[in-house]
Short mmCIF file of C-alpha atoms in Angstrom, two decimals:
data_model
loop_
_atom_site.label_atom_id
_atom_site.label_comp_id
_atom_site.label_asym_id
_atom_site.label_seq_id
_atom_site.Cartn_x
_atom_site.Cartn_y
_atom_site.Cartn_z
CA MET K 15 78.50 -8.62 -81.33
CA THR K 16 77.46 -8.35 -84.98
CA ASP K 17 77.70 -5.15 -87.02
CA LEU K 18 73.92 -4.81 -86.83
CA GLY K 19 74.09 -5.22 -83.06
CA ARG K 20 76.69 -2.46 -82.83
CA THR K 21 74.51 -0.21 -84.97
CA ARG K 22 71.57 -0.87 -82.66
CA VAL K 23 73.66 0.08 -79.62
CA ALA K 24 74.91 3.26 -81.34
CA VAL K 25 71.41 4.41 -82.31
CA ALA K 26 70.15 3.57 -78.82
CA ALA K 27 72.93 5.77 -77.41
CA GLY K 28 71.54 8.68 -79.44
CA PHE K 29 68.08 8.17 -77.96
CA PHE K 30 69.68 8.02 -74.50
CA LEU K 31 71.50 11.33 -75.01
CA GLN K 32 68.32 13.10 -76.09
CA GLY K 33 66.54 12.01 -72.90
CA LEU K 34 69.53 12.84 -70.70
CA VAL K 35 70.00 16.39 -72.00
CA PHE K 36 66.29 17.18 -72.04
CA ALA K 37 65.74 16.00 -68.48
CA SER K 38 68.86 17.71 -67.19
CA ILE K 39 67.49 21.03 -68.40
CA VAL K 40 63.71 20.87 -67.87
CA THR K 41 63.78 19.36 -64.39
CA GLN K 42 65.91 22.29 -63.29
CA ALA K 43 63.25 24.76 -64.43
CA PRO K 44 62.72 26.01 -60.84
CA ARG K 45 66.44 26.84 -60.57
CA LEU K 46 66.33 28.61 -63.93
CA LYS K 47 63.30 30.62 -62.83
CA ASP K 48 65.03 31.68 -59.61
CA ARG K 49 68.30 32.51 -61.31
CA PHE K 50 66.78 34.99 -63.77
CA ASP K 51 63.59 35.85 -61.87
CA ILE K 52 61.42 34.32 -64.58
CA GLY K 53 57.72 33.97 -63.86
CA ASP K 54 55.59 31.02 -64.98
CA GLY K 55 54.40 33.07 -67.96
CA GLY K 56 57.97 33.83 -69.02
CA LEU K 57 58.97 30.19 -68.72
CA THR K 58 55.95 29.22 -70.81
CA GLY K 59 57.03 31.69 -73.49
CA ILE K 60 60.53 30.19 -73.63
CA LEU K 61 59.13 26.67 -73.91
CA VAL K 62 56.77 27.65 -76.71
CA LEU K 63 59.70 29.29 -78.53
CA VAL K 64 61.74 26.09 -78.18
CA ALA K 65 58.83 24.07 -79.59
CA VAL K 66 58.50 26.36 -82.61
CA VAL K 67 62.25 26.31 -83.28
CA SER K 68 62.29 22.53 -82.84
CA GLY K 69 59.84 22.23 -85.72
CA VAL K 70 62.35 24.10 -87.86
CA GLY K 71 65.07 21.73 -86.65
CA SER K 72 62.99 18.72 -87.68
CA VAL K 73 62.53 20.12 -91.19
CA LEU K 74 66.26 20.83 -91.45
CA ALA K 75 67.03 17.24 -90.42
CA GLY K 76 64.75 16.00 -93.20
CA MET K 77 66.57 18.21 -95.71
CA ILE K 78 69.98 16.97 -94.58
CA ALA K 79 68.81 13.35 -94.72
CA GLN K 80 67.37 13.94 -98.18
CA ARG K 81 70.63 15.41 -99.51
CA ARG K 82 73.07 13.28 -97.49
CA THR K 83 71.91 10.60 -95.04
CA SER K 84 69.93 10.44 -91.83
CA ALA K 85 73.19 9.40 -90.14
CA THR K 86 74.67 12.79 -90.98
CA ALA K 87 71.56 14.60 -89.76
CA PHE K 88 71.57 12.62 -86.50
CA ARG K 89 75.26 13.25 -85.79
CA ILE K 90 75.00 17.01 -86.34
CA ALA K 91 71.85 17.16 -84.24
CA LEU K 92 73.41 15.39 -81.25
CA LEU K 93 76.38 17.76 -81.28
CA THR K 94 73.95 20.69 -81.43
CA ILE K 95 71.97 19.68 -78.32
CA GLY K 96 75.27 19.40 -76.45
CA LEU K 97 76.11 22.93 -77.53
CA GLY K 98 72.63 24.10 -76.55
CA ALA K 99 73.01 22.66 -73.04
CA LEU K 100 76.37 24.36 -72.67
CA LEU K 101 74.98 27.73 -73.76
CA VAL K 102 71.88 27.47 -71.54
CA GLY K 103 74.10 26.79 -68.53
CA ALA K 104 76.66 29.48 -69.32
CA ALA K 105 74.30 32.30 -70.36
CA PRO K 106 74.76 35.30 -68.02
CA SER K 107 71.53 37.13 -68.88
CA LEU K 108 67.93 36.41 -69.84
CA PRO K 109 68.31 37.47 -73.52
CA LEU K 110 71.28 35.13 -73.90
CA VAL K 111 69.35 32.34 -72.21
CA VAL K 112 66.60 32.79 -74.80
CA ALA K 113 69.22 32.68 -77.60
CA ALA K 114 70.73 29.54 -76.05
CA PHE K 115 67.31 27.87 -76.02
CA VAL K 116 66.95 28.67 -79.73
CA VAL K 117 70.16 26.73 -80.43
CA TYR K 118 69.00 23.92 -78.18
CA GLY K 119 65.57 23.85 -79.85
CA LEU K 120 67.09 23.45 -83.32
CA GLY K 121 69.08 20.51 -82.01
CA VAL K 122 66.11 18.92 -80.26
CA GLY K 123 63.99 18.96 -83.42
CA ALA K 124 66.78 17.53 -85.51
CA VAL K 125 67.56 14.79 -82.97
CA ASP K 126 63.91 13.77 -82.67
CA ALA K 127 63.66 13.38 -86.43
CA GLY K 128 67.10 11.81 -86.88
CA MET K 129 66.79 9.24 -84.13
CA ASN K 130 63.43 7.99 -85.43
CA MET K 131 64.75 7.84 -89.00
CA GLN K 132 67.59 5.68 -87.74
CA GLY K 133 65.39 3.65 -85.41
CA VAL K 134 62.92 2.52 -88.07
CA ARG K 135 65.80 1.52 -90.37
CA VAL K 136 67.35 -0.65 -87.68
CA GLN K 137 63.94 -2.18 -86.93
CA ALA K 138 63.52 -2.99 -90.63
CA ALA K 139 66.92 -4.70 -90.62
CA TYR K 140 65.95 -6.82 -87.60
CA GLY K 141 62.54 -7.65 -89.10
CA THR K 142 60.71 -7.45 -85.78
CA SER K 143 59.40 -4.84 -83.34
CA ILE K 144 62.28 -3.11 -81.50
CA MET K 145 61.28 0.54 -81.88
CA ALA K 146 59.78 0.77 -78.40
CA SER K 147 63.10 -0.30 -76.85
CA PHE K 148 64.85 2.60 -78.59
CA HIS K 149 62.40 4.99 -76.98
CA GLY K 150 63.03 3.09 -73.76
CA MET K 151 66.63 4.26 -73.93
CA TRP K 152 65.29 7.82 -74.15
CA SER K 153 63.49 7.09 -70.88
CA VAL K 154 66.67 5.72 -69.31
CA GLY K 155 68.37 8.98 -70.20
CA GLY K 156 65.42 10.91 -68.80
CA ILE K 157 65.54 9.07 -65.49
CA LEU K 158 69.27 9.57 -65.11
CA GLY K 159 68.90 13.22 -66.09
CA ALA K 160 66.19 13.74 -63.46
CA LEU K 161 68.27 12.01 -60.77
CA TYR K 162 71.26 14.06 -61.83
CA ALA K 163 69.23 17.27 -61.56
CA ALA K 164 67.96 16.28 -58.12
CA GLY K 165 71.51 15.46 -57.01
CA VAL K 166 73.14 18.66 -58.20
CA ALA K 167 70.33 20.69 -56.61
CA ARG K 168 70.77 18.89 -53.31
CA VAL K 169 74.54 19.50 -53.10
CA ASP K 170 74.17 22.98 -54.61
CA VAL K 171 76.29 22.42 -57.73
CA PRO K 172 76.11 25.61 -59.84
CA PHE K 173 73.53 25.43 -62.62
CA ALA K 174 76.13 26.34 -65.25
CA LEU K 175 78.57 23.64 -64.17
CA SER K 176 75.85 20.99 -64.12
CA LEU K 177 75.04 21.62 -67.78
CA ILE K 178 78.68 21.91 -68.87
CA VAL K 179 79.17 18.35 -67.63
CA ILE K 180 76.11 17.21 -69.60
CA ALA K 181 77.44 18.90 -72.76
CA ILE K 182 80.81 17.15 -72.49
CA VAL K 183 79.18 13.74 -71.96
CA THR K 184 76.88 14.33 -74.95
CA TRP K 185 79.70 15.25 -77.31
CA ALA K 186 81.88 12.34 -76.22
CA VAL K 187 79.18 9.68 -76.61
CA ALA K 188 77.90 11.13 -79.90
CA LEU K 189 81.34 11.11 -81.49
CA VAL K 190 81.90 7.48 -80.49
CA ALA K 191 78.46 6.32 -81.65
CA ALA K 192 78.15 8.24 -84.94
CA PRO K 193 80.39 5.99 -87.11
CA ARG K 194 77.95 3.10 -86.47
CA PHE K 195 74.80 4.90 -87.62
CA VAL K 196 72.93 3.53 -90.67
CA ARG K 197 74.22 5.40 -93.71
CA ALA K 198 71.78 4.13 -96.33
CA GLN K 199 70.16 6.66 -98.63
CA GLU K 200 67.06 5.15 -100.16
CA ARG K 201 66.21 7.87 -102.64
CA ASP K 202 67.83 9.99 -105.32
CA PRO K 203 69.14 13.20 -103.67
CA GLY K 204 68.35 15.05 -106.88
CA LEU K 205 64.64 14.28 -106.59
CA SER K 206 62.68 17.32 -105.47
CA ALA K 207 60.22 17.29 -102.60
CA LYS K 208 57.42 17.57 -105.17
CA GLY K 209 58.54 14.26 -106.64
CA LEU K 210 58.25 12.35 -103.39
CA ASP K 211 55.91 9.38 -103.32
CA LEU K 212 54.49 10.47 -99.97
CA PRO K 213 50.89 9.54 -99.03
CA TRP K 214 49.63 12.17 -96.63
CA ARG K 215 46.89 10.20 -94.84
CA PRO K 216 49.22 8.08 -92.64
CA VAL K 217 51.39 11.14 -91.95
CA LEU K 218 48.34 13.05 -90.73
CA VAL K 219 46.75 10.16 -88.79
CA PHE K 220 49.88 9.10 -86.93
CA GLY K 221 50.91 12.73 -86.65
CA LEU K 222 47.69 13.43 -84.75
CA VAL K 223 48.48 10.59 -82.34
CA ILE K 224 51.96 12.07 -81.88
CA LEU K 225 50.41 15.51 -81.26
CA LEU K 226 48.02 14.19 -78.61
CA PHE K 227 50.75 12.21 -76.88
CA TYR K 228 53.23 15.09 -76.77
CA ALA K 229 50.56 17.53 -75.61
CA SER K 230 50.37 15.38 -72.48
CA ASP K 231 54.05 14.43 -72.39
CA THR K 232 55.37 17.99 -72.68
CA GLY K 233 52.99 19.28 -70.05
CA ILE K 234 54.14 16.56 -67.65
CA LEU K 235 57.84 16.84 -68.40
CA THR K 236 57.80 20.61 -68.16
CA TRP K 237 55.41 21.25 -65.30
CA SER K 238 55.56 18.13 -63.10
CA SER K 239 58.50 19.45 -61.04
CA VAL K 240 56.90 22.89 -60.76
CA TYR K 241 53.58 21.25 -59.79
CA LEU K 242 55.13 19.29 -56.94
CA GLU K 243 57.13 22.25 -55.67
CA ASP K 244 54.54 25.03 -56.00
CA ALA K 245 51.20 23.23 -55.56
CA LEU K 246 52.12 20.33 -53.25
CA ASP K 247 54.95 21.99 -51.29
CA ALA K 248 57.62 19.43 -52.25
CA SER K 249 61.26 20.29 -51.63
CA THR K 250 63.64 21.24 -54.45
CA SER K 251 65.28 17.82 -54.28
CA VAL K 252 61.97 15.91 -54.29
CA ALA K 253 60.25 17.86 -57.08
CA PRO K 254 62.29 16.36 -59.98
CA LEU K 255 61.25 12.87 -58.86
CA ALA K 256 57.85 13.38 -60.51
CA TYR K 257 59.59 13.50 -63.85
CA GLY K 258 61.74 10.52 -62.84
CA ALA K 259 58.62 8.52 -61.90
CA TYR K 260 56.99 9.34 -65.23
CA GLN K 261 60.09 8.14 -67.03
CA GLY K 262 60.20 5.07 -64.79
CA GLY K 263 56.73 4.11 -66.00
CA ALA K 264 57.79 4.90 -69.56
CA LEU K 265 60.81 2.65 -69.12
CA VAL K 266 58.64 -0.34 -68.20
CA SER K 267 56.17 0.42 -70.99
CA ARG K 268 58.77 0.78 -73.71
CA PHE K 269 61.06 -2.11 -72.82
CA GLY K 270 58.07 -4.40 -72.42
CA GLY K 271 56.10 -2.92 -75.28
CA ASP K 272 57.83 -4.69 -78.16
CA LEU K 273 57.08 -8.12 -76.70
CA LEU K 274 53.47 -7.14 -76.06
CA VAL K 275 53.08 -5.86 -79.64
CA ARG K 276 54.35 -9.18 -81.00
CA ARG K 277 51.77 -11.06 -78.93
CA ILE K 278 48.56 -9.02 -79.15
CA GLY K 279 49.23 -6.45 -81.87
CA ALA K 280 49.79 -2.72 -81.95
CA PRO K 281 46.09 -1.65 -81.89
CA ALA K 282 45.43 -3.49 -78.62
CA VAL K 283 48.62 -2.15 -77.04
CA VAL K 284 47.70 1.41 -78.03
CA ALA K 285 44.21 1.03 -76.54
CA ILE K 286 45.49 -0.44 -73.26
CA GLY K 287 48.17 2.21 -72.98
CA THR K 288 45.73 5.04 -73.55
CA VAL K 289 43.29 3.85 -70.88
CA THR K 290 46.13 3.32 -68.40
CA GLY K 291 47.42 6.83 -69.07
CA VAL K 292 43.99 8.34 -68.38
CA ILE K 293 43.87 6.57 -65.00
CA GLY K 294 47.29 7.98 -64.14
CA LEU K 295 46.31 11.52 -65.12
CA ALA K 296 43.19 11.31 -62.94
CA THR K 297 45.43 10.30 -60.02
CA VAL K 298 47.70 13.30 -60.62
CA VAL K 299 44.75 15.69 -60.64
CA ALA K 300 43.38 14.21 -57.39
CA ALA K 301 46.76 14.09 -55.58
CA ALA K 302 46.80 15.57 -52.08
CA ALA K 303 50.51 14.97 -51.43
CA PRO K 304 53.73 14.65 -53.48
CA ALA K 305 53.85 10.86 -53.06
CA MET K 306 50.42 10.36 -54.61
CA ALA K 307 51.28 12.64 -57.53
CA ILE K 308 54.54 10.77 -58.11
CA ILE K 309 52.60 7.48 -58.27
CA GLY K 310 50.16 9.05 -60.72
CA PHE K 311 52.95 10.24 -62.98
CA PHE K 312 54.43 6.71 -62.95
CA VAL K 313 51.10 5.27 -64.13
CA VAL K 314 50.82 7.90 -66.88
CA GLY K 315 54.25 6.94 -68.18
CA LEU K 316 53.35 3.25 -67.97
CA GLY K 317 50.39 3.84 -70.26
CA LEU K 318 51.18 6.64 -72.68
CA ALA K 319 54.87 6.16 -73.40
CA ILE K 320 54.26 3.36 -75.88
CA LEU K 321 52.27 5.62 -78.24
CA ALA K 322 55.17 7.52 -79.85
CA PRO K 323 57.36 4.55 -80.88
CA LEU K 324 54.37 2.65 -82.24
CA ALA K 325 53.26 5.68 -84.26
CA PHE K 326 56.68 6.01 -85.92
CA ALA K 327 56.84 2.25 -86.52
CA ALA K 328 53.36 2.27 -88.04
CA LEU K 329 54.31 5.14 -90.36
CA ALA K 330 57.29 3.10 -91.60
CA GLY K 331 54.87 0.39 -92.67
CA ALA K 332 52.53 2.83 -94.40
CA VAL K 333 54.79 4.93 -96.66
CA PRO K 334 57.29 3.95 -99.38
CA ALA K 335 60.85 3.40 -98.14
CA ARG K 336 62.23 6.02 -100.53
CA SER K 337 60.12 8.71 -98.85
CA LEU K 338 60.46 7.53 -95.25
CA ASP K 339 63.04 10.02 -93.93
CA VAL K 340 61.08 13.01 -95.19
CA ALA K 341 57.81 11.50 -93.95
CA ILE K 342 59.26 11.07 -90.44
CA ALA K 343 60.67 14.60 -90.42
CA ARG K 344 57.29 16.03 -91.43
CA MET K 345 55.27 13.90 -89.03
CA ASN K 346 57.67 14.82 -86.24
CA ILE K 347 56.50 18.43 -86.51
CA ALA K 348 53.34 17.22 -84.73
CA ASN K 349 55.60 16.62 -81.74
CA TYR K 350 56.12 20.35 -81.37
CA LEU K 351 52.55 21.30 -82.15
CA GLY K 352 51.68 19.03 -79.25
CA ALA K 353 54.39 20.64 -77.15
CA ILE K 354 52.93 24.08 -77.83
CA LEU K 355 49.41 22.84 -77.09
CA GLY K 356 50.33 20.97 -73.91
CA GLY K 357 53.08 23.14 -72.54
CA GLY K 358 51.34 26.34 -73.54
CA LEU K 359 47.89 25.54 -72.19
CA ILE K 360 49.20 24.03 -68.97
CA GLY K 361 51.58 26.95 -68.62
CA ALA K 362 48.72 29.40 -69.04
CA ALA K 363 46.80 27.58 -66.31
CA ALA K 364 49.93 27.61 -64.16
CA SER K 365 50.18 31.35 -64.53
CA ALA K 366 46.66 31.57 -63.19
CA ASP K 367 47.64 29.55 -60.10
CA HIS K 368 45.61 26.54 -61.19
CA LEU K 369 48.39 24.00 -61.65
CA ARG K 370 46.36 21.10 -60.27
CA TRP K 371 43.51 21.61 -62.68
CA ALA K 372 45.87 22.31 -65.55
CA PHE K 373 46.46 18.56 -65.77
CA VAL K 374 42.79 18.13 -66.64
CA ILE K 375 43.81 19.35 -70.13
CA PRO K 376 45.76 16.18 -71.06
CA LEU K 377 43.15 14.12 -69.19
CA VAL K 378 40.56 15.35 -71.72
CA LEU K 379 42.80 15.19 -74.80
CA VAL K 380 44.38 11.74 -74.44
CA PRO K 381 41.22 9.61 -74.92
CA VAL K 382 40.95 10.91 -78.50
CA VAL K 383 43.78 8.48 -79.37
CA LEU K 384 41.26 5.63 -79.00
CA LEU K 385 39.60 6.79 -82.23
CA PHE K 386 42.71 5.85 -84.22
CA THR K 387 43.74 2.48 -82.80
CA ARG K 388 42.71 0.56 -85.95
CA SER K 389 45.17 2.56 -88.03
CA PHE K 390 48.04 0.84 -86.20
CA ARG K 391 47.19 -2.39 -87.99
CA THR K 392 49.32 -1.15 -90.90
CA ALA K 393 52.48 -2.21 -89.04
CA ASP K 394 51.26 -5.45 -87.48
CA ASP K 395 52.68 -7.73 -90.17
CA LEU K 396 56.20 -6.53 -89.27
CA GLN K 397 55.78 -6.00 -85.54
CA ARG K 398 54.25 -9.41 -84.79
CA THR K 399 56.90 -11.51 -86.59
#
């Protein structure tokens, strides 16, 4: 394997860890609620707090990348999410759980920014579209995390122990992968943020697509298990499979997405994915049984999961290389605005015992992406080579 190939594997491992840790925590939300007697409103509040703190983490990652490298930012961030998982699992009281989620949120924001900084650099080195496959590794981690959560719930492994194992795995893989990260610094660390050659239009346009995607994504990832268990009477071991199905669809979309982009272009892929996602969301809303909802979540993942990697790839083709790390960190904040919008609104509906109709919110929001498909042409010259 070439050095570039090893770097690709190392960066992919970072994407995998992010998905694994996230899924291992959020799909056990029912266990967390039971352990500390947290209502749906309280869980919503914690998730909104994590989203806000994650925005801070993304900014911090941009600052570290600006002063050092994105490799440094990515390594620190991965170690932080491992620590966050450990603290969430070990916290003996609700206030300490909230504090643990603050640590985790800082890590999540920094990892999201760092992994996309690294991903677009590796894609540039390859000279062809591979960004979707990186996000596919996030989905692999998400699927394994969901299956892991279902398994530990079924055999009644303590919540704390389940997350301690995840923390150890995260630290071990991160320390092995980190030396292979891209260490290039494409700008003068002494240059102030005011001196950045950073056009704001692509940051705002692709940031809006990111916001709309994550409004849907966060609502699904956070509330799909709760929806199956509370609204459709699924068992504790079956409920996490909704998240797993969503990530299964995302897996197909992202590992097949790069090839599709090379053949028909990013705008067409974005349009097809958006329409497919709407069909899946309609199926979720209409579901009368857990199996139908699980199928719907699979279709949603099949359609919408391609949007995020293509947005980051398109941004890389629309801003100067010397400003790219900071541009990604700033655009990534839209991720958490979407998380607040999606998780918060769906959570509010959940508190009102309207979980089924809460998924109408992303069903209405997602079609707005179709207004911006032409903007993805900015990256076609690279992605279709």
